[in-house]
Amino acid sequence: MKSNSFNKNWPGLIQAYKEWLPVNENTPIITLQEGGTPLIPITSISHLIGKDVKVYAKYDGLNPTGSFKDRGMTMAISKAKENGCEAIICASTGNTSASAAAYAKRAKMRAFVLIPDGFVAHGKLAQALVYGAEVLAIKGNFDCALNIVQELANQYPITLVNSVNPFRLEGQKTAAFEIIESLGEAPDWLCIPMGNAGNISAYWMGFEEYFKAGKAKKRPKMIGFQASGSAPLVSNKIIKDPKTIATAIRIGNPVNREKALNVKEKSNGEFLDVTDKEIIDAYKLLGKEEGIFCEPASAASVAGLLKYKKKIPNKATIVCVLTGNGLKDPDCATKNNDAIFYSNLNPDIKTVINKLGF
Ligand code: F0G
């Protein structure tokens, strides 16, 4: 099945890839026509690296709720509906809760979401509220919220839709299919931000499946990036009090640790860290050089590529996953930019001409 963003009749990823997914004729397909996102050449980044490399952004911030979570959620909610579930629950740094709420409501279910109070970007919180989730902001971080929802899902008939739900990863693996279809081959490197490390595991699953089916001749080296103040997979420790401006990946004890370590080993990959400053520099660069507005966590993939460019082989094809849309976090954007912005101006042409320097 061909997947691409110029297919005007794109039906959503379950329809597009049903033979690769655990669905059957009884599965009600709950979709917002997610997936089919563009793979955009980011030539300014290629030029900064040199070595004749080709760098692309898989812009998953263009999914219906603005993040890659929709790929997993269409599967998780469809399967929950198939199994007669009436309510779902998740812990979230923001994107999972937005996506879970949208798909749950579409499936006529209740959506309970636990978020770390004060550490969820405003766009994401706004989405959960508008989609009609029941939002519980706790005085604790994501790891703490995840412990609570796992316990609740064990005790009550509520489906957990965090990335421990295997259907989430099944949906998310389709991004790897799309990349192979767009490039005609797997890339040499796949750069991706890591939080709970579900997405890196899902991408690898997708690359493996297409490789085994002969749709690609190689598999990429999987390079996972974490923020320096929140890098449990880089340091191989649990971080009790993770800190980073990239709140989406402010996670100290990733639930998919074992899966991710396996991906690193099998793909001959690496887990590396980037500072908040490096993340913000890449975030600004993507905006002003490429016209791509992603959220800070997503920019970690490009920040890492630039930071560790010495490791890149000549002529490599590299895909950086941009996991979420920049509009999710307007506060970060207004605080971190190099824009020229005059406010409170008199509404006359002279003032404007003067400011333009004509
Ligand atoms: N990028 C963004 C924008 C995210 O929202 C997340 C995770 C990640 C990267 C990391 O993905 O956890 O699969 O390694 N966000 C989760 C949430 C934790 O609750 O929205 P991962």
Tab-separated table of C-alpha atoms and ligand atoms in Angstrom:
chain	number	residue	atom	x	y	z
A	1	MET	CA	0.000	0.000	0.000
A	2	LYS	CA	1.342	3.380	-0.946
A	3	SER	CA	1.444	5.924	1.817
A	4	ASN	CA	2.071	9.551	1.175
A	5	SER	CA	0.830	12.953	2.002
A	6	PHE	CA	-0.143	13.796	-1.594
A	7	ASN	CA	-2.706	11.040	-1.624
A	8	LYS	CA	-5.858	13.097	-1.223
A	9	ASN	CA	-7.852	10.028	-0.267
A	10	TRP	CA	-5.541	8.966	2.544
A	11	PRO	CA	-7.832	6.848	4.742
A	12	GLY	CA	-5.815	6.808	7.960
A	13	LEU	CA	-3.116	4.353	8.851
A	14	ILE	CA	-5.235	1.363	9.877
A	15	GLN	CA	-6.904	1.239	6.472
A	16	ALA	CA	-3.624	1.910	4.712
A	17	TYR	CA	-1.665	-0.779	6.528
A	18	LYS	CA	-4.300	-3.212	7.751
A	19	GLU	CA	-2.425	-6.272	6.575
A	20	TRP	CA	0.475	-5.242	8.840
A	21	LEU	CA	-1.658	-4.558	11.903
A	22	PRO	CA	-3.523	-6.744	14.405
A	23	VAL	CA	-7.003	-5.753	13.203
A	24	ASN	CA	-9.826	-7.835	11.743
A	25	GLU	CA	-13.284	-7.308	10.269
A	26	ASN	CA	-14.730	-6.852	13.792
A	27	THR	CA	-12.392	-4.018	14.700
A	28	PRO	CA	-14.265	-0.702	14.616
A	29	ILE	CA	-11.782	1.705	13.059
A	30	ILE	CA	-11.590	4.861	15.140
A	31	THR	CA	-9.678	7.286	12.960
A	32	LEU	CA	-8.977	10.949	12.359
A	33	GLN	CA	-7.075	10.002	9.186
A	34	GLU	CA	-3.743	10.116	10.984
A	35	GLY	CA	-0.430	9.112	9.383
A	36	GLY	CA	0.704	9.816	5.830
A	37	THR	CA	2.845	12.691	7.140
A	38	PRO	CA	5.500	14.314	4.931
A	39	LEU	CA	9.187	13.543	4.831
A	40	ILE	CA	10.717	16.970	4.250
A	41	PRO	CA	14.321	17.585	3.124
A	42	ILE	CA	15.996	19.946	5.606
A	43	THR	CA	18.835	21.213	3.477
A	44	SER	CA	20.154	23.833	5.881
A	45	ILE	CA	20.883	21.039	8.336
A	46	SER	CA	22.492	18.927	5.570
A	47	HIS	CA	24.718	21.930	4.708
A	48	LEU	CA	25.733	22.464	8.326
A	49	ILE	CA	26.860	18.857	8.498
A	50	GLY	CA	28.544	18.734	5.078
A	51	LYS	CA	29.960	15.321	4.092
A	52	ASP	CA	27.396	15.099	1.294
A	53	VAL	CA	24.709	13.894	3.699
A	54	LYS	CA	20.973	14.122	3.044
A	55	VAL	CA	18.845	14.992	6.049
A	56	TYR	CA	15.052	14.746	6.158
A	57	ALA	CA	12.460	15.549	8.792
A	58	LYS	CA	9.599	13.114	9.335
A	59	TYR	CA	7.151	15.761	10.407
A	60	ASP	CA	4.747	13.862	12.618
A	61	GLY	CA	3.595	17.098	14.209
A	62	LEU	CA	1.205	17.240	11.236
A	63	ASN	CA	-0.973	14.474	12.633
A	64	PRO	CA	-4.572	15.386	13.595
A	65	THR	CA	-3.825	16.270	17.223
A	66	GLY	CA	-0.350	17.528	16.383
A	67	SER	CA	1.851	14.628	17.445
A	68	PHE	CA	2.916	11.082	16.571
A	69	LYS	CA	0.724	9.797	19.401
A	70	ASP	CA	-2.213	9.679	16.981
A	71	ARG	CA	-0.571	6.774	15.153
A	72	GLY	CA	-0.640	4.720	18.329
A	73	MET	CA	-3.944	6.009	19.572
A	74	THR	CA	-5.986	5.057	16.488
A	75	MET	CA	-4.891	1.460	17.148
A	76	ALA	CA	-5.179	1.487	20.958
A	77	ILE	CA	-8.652	3.037	20.954
A	78	SER	CA	-9.941	0.904	18.068
A	79	LYS	CA	-8.846	-2.262	19.891
A	80	ALA	CA	-10.282	-0.993	23.185
A	81	LYS	CA	-13.601	-0.360	21.430
A	82	GLU	CA	-13.494	-3.817	19.846
A	83	ASN	CA	-13.089	-5.266	23.351
A	84	GLY	CA	-16.103	-3.364	24.680
A	85	CYS	CA	-14.144	-0.890	26.774
A	86	GLU	CA	-16.005	2.211	27.986
A	87	ALA	CA	-13.183	4.216	29.537
A	88	ILE	CA	-9.487	4.739	28.975
A	89	ILE	CA	-6.753	6.182	31.159
A	90	CYS	CA	-3.232	7.488	30.662
A	91	ALA	CA	-0.445	9.409	32.320
A	92	SER	CA	1.005	12.081	30.113
A	93	THR	CA	3.446	14.909	29.626
A	94	GLY	CA	0.719	16.306	27.363
A	95	ASN	CA	0.649	14.790	23.895
A	96	THR	CA	-0.624	11.362	24.897
A	97	SER	CA	-3.430	12.972	26.881
A	98	ALA	CA	-4.452	15.194	23.950
A	99	SER	CA	-4.473	12.295	21.518
A	100	ALA	CA	-6.106	9.817	23.912
A	101	ALA	CA	-8.879	12.292	24.671
A	102	ALA	CA	-9.608	12.991	20.989
A	103	TYR	CA	-9.777	9.339	19.941
A	104	ALA	CA	-11.629	8.213	23.094
A	105	LYS	CA	-14.311	10.829	22.600
A	106	ARG	CA	-14.665	9.851	18.952
A	107	ALA	CA	-15.256	6.312	20.200
A	108	LYS	CA	-17.781	7.558	22.813
A	109	MET	CA	-15.641	6.593	25.784
A	110	ARG	CA	-14.639	8.430	28.937
A	111	ALA	CA	-11.023	9.614	28.981
A	112	PHE	CA	-9.154	10.001	32.271
A	113	VAL	CA	-5.791	11.691	32.048
A	114	LEU	CA	-3.195	12.279	34.761
A	115	ILE	CA	-0.668	15.003	34.118
A	116	PRO	CA	2.174	16.578	36.114
A	117	ASP	CA	0.708	19.823	37.434
A	118	GLY	CA	2.469	22.832	35.915
A	119	PHE	CA	4.636	20.847	33.496
A	120	VAL	CA	2.343	20.385	30.528
A	121	ALA	CA	2.595	22.849	27.628
A	122	HIS	CA	-0.501	25.009	27.321
A	123	GLY	CA	-1.541	23.872	23.853
A	124	LYS	CA	-1.646	20.260	25.011
A	125	LEU	CA	-3.658	21.046	28.107
A	126	ALA	CA	-6.073	23.098	25.994
A	127	GLN	CA	-6.577	20.113	23.693
A	128	ALA	CA	-7.358	17.664	26.506
A	129	LEU	CA	-9.887	20.125	27.927
A	130	VAL	CA	-11.588	20.830	24.598
A	131	TYR	CA	-11.731	17.137	23.662
A	132	GLY	CA	-13.603	16.574	26.924
A	133	ALA	CA	-11.122	14.551	28.945
A	134	GLU	CA	-11.395	14.299	32.727
A	135	VAL	CA	-8.067	15.862	33.662
A	136	LEU	CA	-6.299	15.210	36.959
A	137	ALA	CA	-3.176	17.320	37.501
A	138	ILE	CA	-1.019	15.756	40.201
A	139	LYS	CA	1.755	17.254	42.315
A	140	GLY	CA	4.270	14.786	40.970
A	141	ASN	CA	6.120	14.049	37.746
A	142	PHE	CA	5.187	11.807	34.808
A	143	ASP	CA	6.794	8.691	36.330
A	144	CYS	CA	4.657	9.101	39.427
A	145	ALA	CA	1.492	9.577	37.324
A	146	LEU	CA	2.310	6.464	35.295
A	147	ASN	CA	2.610	4.339	38.468
A	148	ILE	CA	-0.835	5.502	39.550
A	149	VAL	CA	-2.578	4.810	36.231
A	150	GLN	CA	-0.956	1.374	35.897
A	151	GLU	CA	-2.324	0.487	39.336
A	152	LEU	CA	-5.774	1.839	38.476
A	153	ALA	CA	-5.948	-0.052	35.190
A	154	ASN	CA	-5.140	-3.250	37.110
A	155	GLN	CA	-7.971	-2.682	39.570
A	156	TYR	CA	-10.751	-1.241	37.415
A	157	PRO	CA	-12.187	-1.962	33.956
A	158	ILE	CA	-10.299	0.898	32.324
A	159	THR	CA	-7.928	0.447	29.395
A	160	LEU	CA	-4.450	1.878	29.810
A	161	VAL	CA	-3.333	3.661	26.634
A	162	ASN	CA	0.237	4.559	27.521
A	163	SER	CA	2.940	2.935	25.408
A	164	VAL	CA	2.880	-0.213	27.576
A	165	ASN	CA	-0.268	-0.934	25.572
A	166	PRO	CA	1.139	-3.054	22.712
A	167	PHE	CA	-1.368	-1.677	20.186
A	168	ARG	CA	0.182	1.764	20.585
A	169	LEU	CA	3.512	0.564	19.226
A	170	GLU	CA	1.808	-1.347	16.416
A	171	GLY	CA	0.239	1.884	15.180
A	172	GLN	CA	3.408	3.897	15.622
A	173	LYS	CA	5.545	1.457	13.610
A	174	THR	CA	3.760	2.643	10.436
A	175	ALA	CA	5.913	5.793	10.417
A	176	ALA	CA	8.885	3.569	9.528
A	177	PHE	CA	6.860	2.053	6.655
A	178	GLU	CA	6.123	5.523	5.306
A	179	ILE	CA	9.784	6.535	5.465
A	180	ILE	CA	10.865	3.463	3.503
A	181	GLU	CA	8.135	4.105	0.928
A	182	SER	CA	9.165	7.763	0.542
A	183	LEU	CA	12.903	7.090	0.236
A	184	GLY	CA	12.597	3.764	-1.566
A	185	GLU	CA	14.927	2.357	1.091
A	186	ALA	CA	15.537	2.642	4.841
A	187	PRO	CA	17.753	5.576	5.894
A	188	ASP	CA	21.263	4.994	7.286
A	189	TRP	CA	20.424	6.810	10.525
A	190	LEU	CA	17.158	7.434	12.316
A	191	CYS	CA	17.408	10.206	14.910
A	192	ILE	CA	14.624	10.357	17.439
A	193	PRO	CA	13.884	11.961	20.802
A	194	MET	CA	13.261	9.512	23.652
A	195	GLY	CA	11.049	9.866	26.701
A	196	ASN	CA	9.353	6.647	27.693
A	197	ALA	CA	11.143	5.075	24.690
A	198	GLY	CA	8.012	3.639	23.093
A	199	ASN	CA	8.452	5.428	19.787
A	200	ILE	CA	12.035	4.308	19.146
A	201	SER	CA	10.885	0.735	19.836
A	202	ALA	CA	7.929	1.138	17.473
A	203	TYR	CA	10.062	2.564	14.643
A	204	TRP	CA	12.488	-0.333	14.962
A	205	MET	CA	9.605	-2.789	14.786
A	206	GLY	CA	8.470	-1.121	11.551
A	207	PHE	CA	11.953	-1.135	10.014
A	208	GLU	CA	12.442	-4.794	10.980
A	209	GLU	CA	9.100	-5.856	9.502
A	210	TYR	CA	9.705	-4.152	6.153
A	211	PHE	CA	13.274	-5.466	6.070
A	212	LYS	CA	12.092	-9.026	6.687
A	213	ALA	CA	9.441	-8.632	3.991
A	214	GLY	CA	12.119	-7.518	1.504
A	215	LYS	CA	10.761	-3.975	1.235
A	216	ALA	CA	14.109	-2.558	2.393
A	217	LYS	CA	17.629	-3.895	2.012
A	218	LYS	CA	18.941	-2.405	5.225
A	219	ARG	CA	17.876	-1.206	8.645
A	220	PRO	CA	18.933	2.117	10.105
A	221	LYS	CA	21.222	2.791	13.000
A	222	MET	CA	18.816	4.013	15.677
A	223	ILE	CA	20.092	7.101	17.488
A	224	GLY	CA	17.995	8.097	20.499
A	225	PHE	CA	18.394	11.522	22.076
A	226	GLN	CA	17.458	12.661	25.560
A	227	ALA	CA	17.705	16.031	27.294
A	228	SER	CA	20.785	16.183	29.516
A	229	GLY	CA	18.774	16.841	32.701
A	230	SER	CA	16.446	13.973	31.907
A	231	ALA	CA	18.585	11.250	30.375
A	232	PRO	CA	17.994	7.949	32.192
A	233	LEU	CA	18.738	5.881	29.087
A	234	VAL	CA	21.996	7.673	28.371
A	235	SER	CA	23.261	7.419	31.952
A	236	ASN	CA	21.614	4.024	32.496
A	237	LYS	CA	20.116	5.204	35.791
A	238	ILE	CA	16.735	6.234	37.113
A	239	ILE	CA	16.525	10.034	37.374
A	240	LYS	CA	14.375	10.967	40.375
A	241	ASP	CA	13.873	14.608	39.478
A	242	PRO	CA	14.186	14.998	35.690
A	243	LYS	CA	14.576	18.551	34.426
A	244	THR	CA	14.348	19.977	30.912
A	245	ILE	CA	12.660	22.705	28.914
A	246	ALA	CA	11.427	19.884	26.651
A	247	THR	CA	8.588	18.919	29.004
A	248	ALA	CA	7.333	16.210	26.610
A	249	ILE	CA	10.414	14.108	27.407
A	250	ARG	CA	10.756	15.028	31.078
A	251	ILE	CA	10.780	11.371	32.141
A	252	GLY	CA	13.167	9.786	34.642
A	253	ASN	CA	12.205	6.122	34.528
A	254	PRO	CA	11.213	5.015	31.004
A	255	VAL	CA	8.797	2.145	31.023
A	256	ASN	CA	10.150	0.770	27.719
A	257	ARG	CA	13.767	0.727	28.914
A	258	GLU	CA	14.377	-2.948	28.067
A	259	LYS	CA	12.836	-2.653	24.614
A	260	ALA	CA	14.913	0.437	23.869
A	261	LEU	CA	18.158	-1.196	24.995
A	262	ASN	CA	17.386	-4.072	22.683
A	263	VAL	CA	16.854	-1.641	19.776
A	264	LYS	CA	20.174	0.009	20.531
A	265	GLU	CA	21.984	-3.313	20.501
A	266	LYS	CA	20.264	-4.774	17.433
A	267	SER	CA	20.631	-1.624	15.340
A	268	ASN	CA	24.163	-0.919	16.499
A	269	GLY	CA	22.695	2.374	17.653
A	270	GLU	CA	23.516	4.959	20.280
A	271	PHE	CA	21.794	6.896	23.056
A	272	LEU	CA	23.159	10.415	23.445
A	273	ASP	CA	22.194	13.589	25.264
A	274	VAL	CA	21.653	17.209	24.286
A	275	THR	CA	21.450	20.226	26.567
A	276	ASP	CA	18.419	22.483	26.730
A	277	LYS	CA	20.448	25.188	24.977
A	278	GLU	CA	21.286	22.838	22.112
A	279	ILE	CA	17.611	21.859	21.877
A	280	ILE	CA	16.507	25.494	21.691
A	281	ASP	CA	19.194	26.368	19.124
A	282	ALA	CA	17.952	23.552	16.863
A	283	TYR	CA	14.327	24.556	17.504
A	284	LYS	CA	15.052	28.111	16.358
A	285	LEU	CA	17.086	26.930	13.375
A	286	LEU	CA	14.272	24.702	12.127
A	287	GLY	CA	11.859	27.597	12.423
A	288	LYS	CA	13.850	30.317	10.732
A	289	GLU	CA	15.852	28.310	8.205
A	290	GLU	CA	13.341	25.650	7.223
A	291	GLY	CA	9.923	27.048	8.103
A	292	ILE	CA	9.282	24.087	10.353
A	293	PHE	CA	7.816	24.776	13.766
A	294	CYS	CA	8.208	21.764	16.019
A	295	GLU	CA	8.023	21.448	19.767
A	296	PRO	CA	11.240	21.544	21.833
A	297	ALA	CA	11.314	17.785	22.510
A	298	SER	CA	11.187	17.127	18.771
A	299	ALA	CA	14.086	19.471	18.087
A	300	ALA	CA	16.254	17.175	20.256
A	301	SER	CA	16.635	14.896	17.213
A	302	VAL	CA	18.128	17.681	15.077
A	303	ALA	CA	20.105	19.127	18.000
A	304	GLY	CA	21.687	15.728	18.553
A	305	LEU	CA	22.512	15.232	14.898
A	306	LEU	CA	24.309	18.583	14.803
A	307	LYS	CA	26.093	17.975	18.100
A	308	TYR	CA	27.425	14.573	17.135
A	309	LYS	CA	28.036	15.266	13.445
A	310	LYS	CA	31.577	13.875	13.666
A	311	LYS	CA	30.074	10.407	14.021
A	312	ILE	CA	28.113	10.652	10.751
A	313	PRO	CA	29.507	8.736	7.788
A	314	ASN	CA	29.928	10.486	4.422
A	315	LYS	CA	26.912	10.481	2.094
A	316	ALA	CA	24.596	9.174	4.807
A	317	THR	CA	20.834	9.478	4.480
A	318	ILE	CA	19.401	10.591	7.799
A	319	VAL	CA	15.853	10.992	9.031
A	320	CYS	CA	15.140	13.114	12.096
A	321	VAL	CA	11.738	12.485	13.628
A	322	LEU	CA	9.892	15.679	14.526
A	323	THR	CA	7.409	14.184	16.935
A	324	GLY	CA	5.216	17.149	17.781
A	325	ASN	CA	3.952	20.488	16.470
A	326	GLY	CA	5.433	23.765	17.708
A	327	LEU	CA	1.967	25.218	18.345
A	328	LYS	CA	1.689	22.850	21.299
A	329	ASP	CA	4.012	25.046	23.343
A	330	PRO	CA	3.412	28.729	22.574
A	331	ASP	CA	5.125	29.859	25.786
A	332	CYS	CA	8.391	28.299	24.731
A	333	ALA	CA	8.073	29.924	21.309
A	334	THR	CA	7.448	33.440	22.553
A	335	LYS	CA	10.328	33.189	25.035
A	336	ASN	CA	12.825	31.607	22.636
A	337	ASN	CA	13.161	33.335	19.281
A	338	ASP	CA	15.322	35.905	17.538
A	339	ALA	CA	12.407	37.773	16.017
A	340	ILE	CA	12.166	41.513	15.567
A	341	PHE	CA	8.957	42.449	17.348
A	342	TYR	CA	7.838	46.019	18.019
A	343	SER	CA	4.701	46.359	20.062
A	344	ASN	CA	2.440	49.187	21.138
A	345	LEU	CA	3.086	51.223	17.978
A	346	ASN	CA	1.079	54.239	16.892
A	347	PRO	CA	-1.234	53.206	14.026
A	348	ASP	CA	0.216	55.540	11.387
A	349	ILE	CA	2.266	54.903	8.270
A	350	LYS	CA	5.158	57.121	9.391
A	351	THR	CA	5.760	55.025	12.481
A	352	VAL	CA	5.703	51.841	10.428
A	353	ILE	CA	8.061	53.248	7.755
A	354	ASN	CA	10.378	54.392	10.473
A	355	LYS	CA	10.491	50.970	12.089
A	356	LEU	CA	11.092	49.267	8.738
A	357	GLY	CA	14.095	51.549	8.267
A	358	PHE	CA	13.050	52.874	4.828
B	1	F0G	N1	8.360	13.772	21.475
B	1	F0G	C1	7.186	14.223	21.928
B	1	F0G	C2	6.641	15.472	21.334
B	1	F0G	C3	6.501	13.520	22.949
B	1	F0G	O1	5.327	13.973	23.379
B	1	F0G	C4	7.069	12.345	23.480
B	1	F0G	C5	6.409	11.611	24.546
B	1	F0G	C6	8.299	11.918	22.955
B	1	F0G	C7	8.905	12.653	21.954
B	1	F0G	C8	8.967	10.680	23.424
B	1	F0G	O2	8.330	9.555	22.973
B	1	F0G	O3	7.919	8.419	25.124
B	1	F0G	O4	7.738	7.191	22.994
B	1	F0G	O5	9.958	7.923	23.845
B	1	F0G	N2	5.369	12.024	25.135
B	1	F0G	C9	4.593	11.243	26.111
B	1	F0G	C10	3.313	11.965	26.453
B	1	F0G	C11	5.363	10.761	27.264
B	1	F0G	O6	2.772	11.753	27.543
B	1	F0G	O7	2.817	12.717	25.632
B	1	F0G	P1	8.484	8.173	23.768
